[in-house]
JSON list of C-alpha atoms in Angstrom, two decimals:
[
{"chain": "A", "resi": 99, "resn": "MET", "atom": "CA", "xyz": [-0.08, -0.01, -0.13]},
{"chain": "A", "resi": 100, "resn": "GLY", "atom": "CA", "xyz": [1.41, 3.35, -0.99]},
{"chain": "A", "resi": 101, "resn": "GLY", "atom": "CA", "xyz": [1.73, 6.46, 1.21]},
{"chain": "A", "resi": 102, "resn": "LEU", "atom": "CA", "xyz": [-0.61, 9.72, 1.26]},
{"chain": "A", "resi": 103, "resn": "PHE", "atom": "CA", "xyz": [1.98, 12.14, 0.49]},
{"chain": "A", "resi": 104, "resn": "PHE", "atom": "CA", "xyz": [0.84, 15.92, 2.38]},
{"chain": "A", "resi": 105, "resn": "PHE", "atom": "CA", "xyz": [4.09, 17.51, 1.24]},
{"chain": "A", "resi": 106, "resn": "ASP", "atom": "CA", "xyz": [7.00, 16.34, -1.32]},
{"chain": "A", "resi": 107, "resn": "GLU", "atom": "CA", "xyz": [9.36, 19.06, -2.80]},
{"chain": "A", "resi": 108, "resn": "VAL", "atom": "CA", "xyz": [12.89, 19.87, -3.14]},
{"chain": "A", "resi": 109, "resn": "VAL", "atom": "CA", "xyz": [14.44, 21.90, -0.62]},
{"chain": "A", "resi": 110, "resn": "SER", "atom": "CA", "xyz": [17.90, 23.65, -0.43]},
{"chain": "A", "resi": 111, "resn": "ALA", "atom": "CA", "xyz": [19.84, 21.83, 2.76]},
{"chain": "A", "resi": 112, "resn": "ASN", "atom": "CA", "xyz": [23.98, 22.48, 3.91]},
{"chain": "A", "resi": 113, "resn": "ASP", "atom": "CA", "xyz": [25.45, 20.11, 5.99]},
{"chain": "A", "resi": 114, "resn": "ASN", "atom": "CA", "xyz": [26.61, 22.80, 8.51]},
{"chain": "A", "resi": 115, "resn": "LYS", "atom": "CA", "xyz": [30.58, 22.27, 7.11]},
{"chain": "A", "resi": 116, "resn": "GLY", "atom": "CA", "xyz": [29.47, 24.93, 4.35]},
{"chain": "A", "resi": 117, "resn": "LYS", "atom": "CA", "xyz": [28.54, 22.24, 1.64]},
{"chain": "A", "resi": 118, "resn": "HIS", "atom": "CA", "xyz": [25.08, 23.35, 0.26]},
{"chain": "A", "resi": 119, "resn": "TYR", "atom": "CA", "xyz": [23.35, 21.03, -1.86]},
{"chain": "A", "resi": 120, "resn": "LYS", "atom": "CA", "xyz": [20.07, 20.23, -2.98]},
{"chain": "A", "resi": 121, "resn": "CYS", "atom": "CA", "xyz": [17.21, 17.56, -1.24]},
{"chain": "A", "resi": 122, "resn": "GLN", "atom": "CA", "xyz": [13.87, 16.09, -1.40]},
{"chain": "A", "resi": 123, "resn": "VAL", "atom": "CA", "xyz": [11.51, 16.60, 1.98]},
{"chain": "A", "resi": 124, "resn": "GLU", "atom": "CA", "xyz": [8.14, 14.65, 1.93]},
{"chain": "A", "resi": 125, "resn": "VAL", "atom": "CA", "xyz": [5.52, 14.67, 4.79]},
{"chain": "A", "resi": 126, "resn": "LEU", "atom": "CA", "xyz": [3.23, 11.94, 4.48]},
{"chain": "A", "resi": 127, "resn": "ASP", "atom": "CA", "xyz": [0.92, 9.61, 5.86]},
{"chain": "A", "resi": 128, "resn": "ASN", "atom": "CA", "xyz": [2.59, 6.04, 5.59]},
{"chain": "A", "resi": 129, "resn": "SER", "atom": "CA", "xyz": [-0.22, 3.01, 7.08]},
{"chain": "A", "resi": 130, "resn": "ARG", "atom": "CA", "xyz": [-1.12, 5.17, 9.47]},
{"chain": "A", "resi": 131, "resn": "ILE", "atom": "CA", "xyz": [2.51, 6.29, 10.69]},
{"chain": "A", "resi": 132, "resn": "PRO", "atom": "CA", "xyz": [3.15, 10.19, 10.27]},
{"chain": "A", "resi": 133, "resn": "GLU", "atom": "CA", "xyz": [6.33, 10.03, 8.44]},
{"chain": "A", "resi": 134, "resn": "ILE", "atom": "CA", "xyz": [9.45, 13.00, 7.37]},
{"chain": "A", "resi": 135, "resn": "ARG", "atom": "CA", "xyz": [11.67, 11.83, 4.62]},
{"chain": "A", "resi": 136, "resn": "ILE", "atom": "CA", "xyz": [14.34, 13.92, 3.81]},
{"chain": "A", "resi": 137, "resn": "GLY", "atom": "CA", "xyz": [16.82, 12.26, 1.31]},
{"chain": "A", "resi": 138, "resn": "PRO", "atom": "CA", "xyz": [18.21, 13.30, -1.89]},
{"chain": "A", "resi": 139, "resn": "VAL", "atom": "CA", "xyz": [16.16, 14.51, -4.71]},
{"chain": "A", "resi": 140, "resn": "GLY", "atom": "CA", "xyz": [14.15, 11.73, -6.42]},
{"chain": "A", "resi": 141, "resn": "ALA", "atom": "CA", "xyz": [14.42, 9.29, -3.67]},
{"chain": "A", "resi": 142, "resn": "ALA", "atom": "CA", "xyz": [13.72, 10.76, -0.20]},
{"chain": "A", "resi": 143, "resn": "TYR", "atom": "CA", "xyz": [13.28, 7.05, 0.65]},
{"chain": "A", "resi": 144, "resn": "ASP", "atom": "CA", "xyz": [17.05, 6.26, 0.64]},
{"chain": "A", "resi": 145, "resn": "GLY", "atom": "CA", "xyz": [17.21, 8.50, 3.28]},
{"chain": "A", "resi": 146, "resn": "SER", "atom": "CA", "xyz": [16.39, 9.83, 6.34]},
{"chain": "A", "resi": 147, "resn": "ILE", "atom": "CA", "xyz": [13.00, 9.06, 7.76]},
{"chain": "A", "resi": 148, "resn": "ALA", "atom": "CA", "xyz": [11.30, 10.14, 11.32]},
{"chain": "A", "resi": 149, "resn": "GLU", "atom": "CA", "xyz": [8.58, 8.02, 12.74]},
{"chain": "A", "resi": 150, "resn": "PHE", "atom": "CA", "xyz": [6.39, 9.72, 15.31]},
{"chain": "A", "resi": 151, "resn": "ASN", "atom": "CA", "xyz": [5.95, 7.36, 18.55]},
{"chain": "A", "resi": 152, "resn": "ASP", "atom": "CA", "xyz": [3.01, 8.32, 18.72]},
{"chain": "A", "resi": 153, "resn": "LEU", "atom": "CA", "xyz": [-0.30, 10.44, 18.23]},
{"chain": "A", "resi": 154, "resn": "LYS", "atom": "CA", "xyz": [0.79, 12.90, 21.19]},
{"chain": "A", "resi": 155, "resn": "GLN", "atom": "CA", "xyz": [4.32, 13.18, 19.99]},
{"chain": "A", "resi": 156, "resn": "PHE", "atom": "CA", "xyz": [2.95, 14.23, 16.55]},
{"chain": "A", "resi": 157, "resn": "ASP", "atom": "CA", "xyz": [0.66, 16.61, 17.88]},
{"chain": "A", "resi": 158, "resn": "ARG", "atom": "CA", "xyz": [3.82, 18.41, 19.76]},
{"chain": "A", "resi": 159, "resn": "PHE", "atom": "CA", "xyz": [5.35, 18.59, 16.09]},
{"chain": "A", "resi": 160, "resn": "VAL", "atom": "CA", "xyz": [2.73, 19.61, 14.42]},
{"chain": "A", "resi": 161, "resn": "GLU", "atom": "CA", "xyz": [2.08, 23.00, 17.12]},
{"chain": "A", "resi": 162, "resn": "ALA", "atom": "CA", "xyz": [5.59, 23.64, 16.99]},
{"chain": "A", "resi": 163, "resn": "ILE", "atom": "CA", "xyz": [5.42, 23.64, 12.86]},
{"chain": "A", "resi": 164, "resn": "ASN", "atom": "CA", "xyz": [2.43, 25.71, 13.79]},
{"chain": "A", "resi": 165, "resn": "ASN", "atom": "CA", "xyz": [3.72, 28.53, 16.29]},
{"chain": "A", "resi": 166, "resn": "LEU", "atom": "CA", "xyz": [6.75, 28.35, 14.13]},
{"chain": "A", "resi": 167, "resn": "HIS", "atom": "CA", "xyz": [4.68, 29.60, 11.26]},
{"chain": "A", "resi": 168, "resn": "GLU", "atom": "CA", "xyz": [3.10, 32.45, 13.36]},
{"chain": "A", "resi": 169, "resn": "ARG", "atom": "CA", "xyz": [6.13, 33.73, 14.26]},
{"chain": "A", "resi": 170, "resn": "PHE", "atom": "CA", "xyz": [7.27, 34.18, 10.25]},
{"chain": "A", "resi": 171, "resn": "SER", "atom": "CA", "xyz": [3.63, 35.07, 9.51]},
{"chain": "A", "resi": 172, "resn": "LEU", "atom": "CA", "xyz": [3.91, 38.02, 12.06]},
{"chain": "A", "resi": 173, "resn": "ILE", "atom": "CA", "xyz": [7.57, 39.14, 10.19]},
{"chain": "A", "resi": 174, "resn": "LYS", "atom": "CA", "xyz": [6.70, 41.68, 7.19]},
{"chain": "A", "resi": 175, "resn": "HIS", "atom": "CA", "xyz": [7.99, 40.78, 3.77]}
]
């Protein structure tokens, strides 16, 4: 069974040592398990996969993203 994707885009990344490159980020429901995948462009599943332990942990992650979004929305562009 495939996953239901909510976000699937190529973004900028760096290795904290000065090297900049592109990577793919995916946010999906993989058989009722929320996942975030970050890996090579076109193959995010070959990179790192974060699986949340339970819904409460996932809720805290979503809350943190929402708080960050709210903070950035206050910045005038």
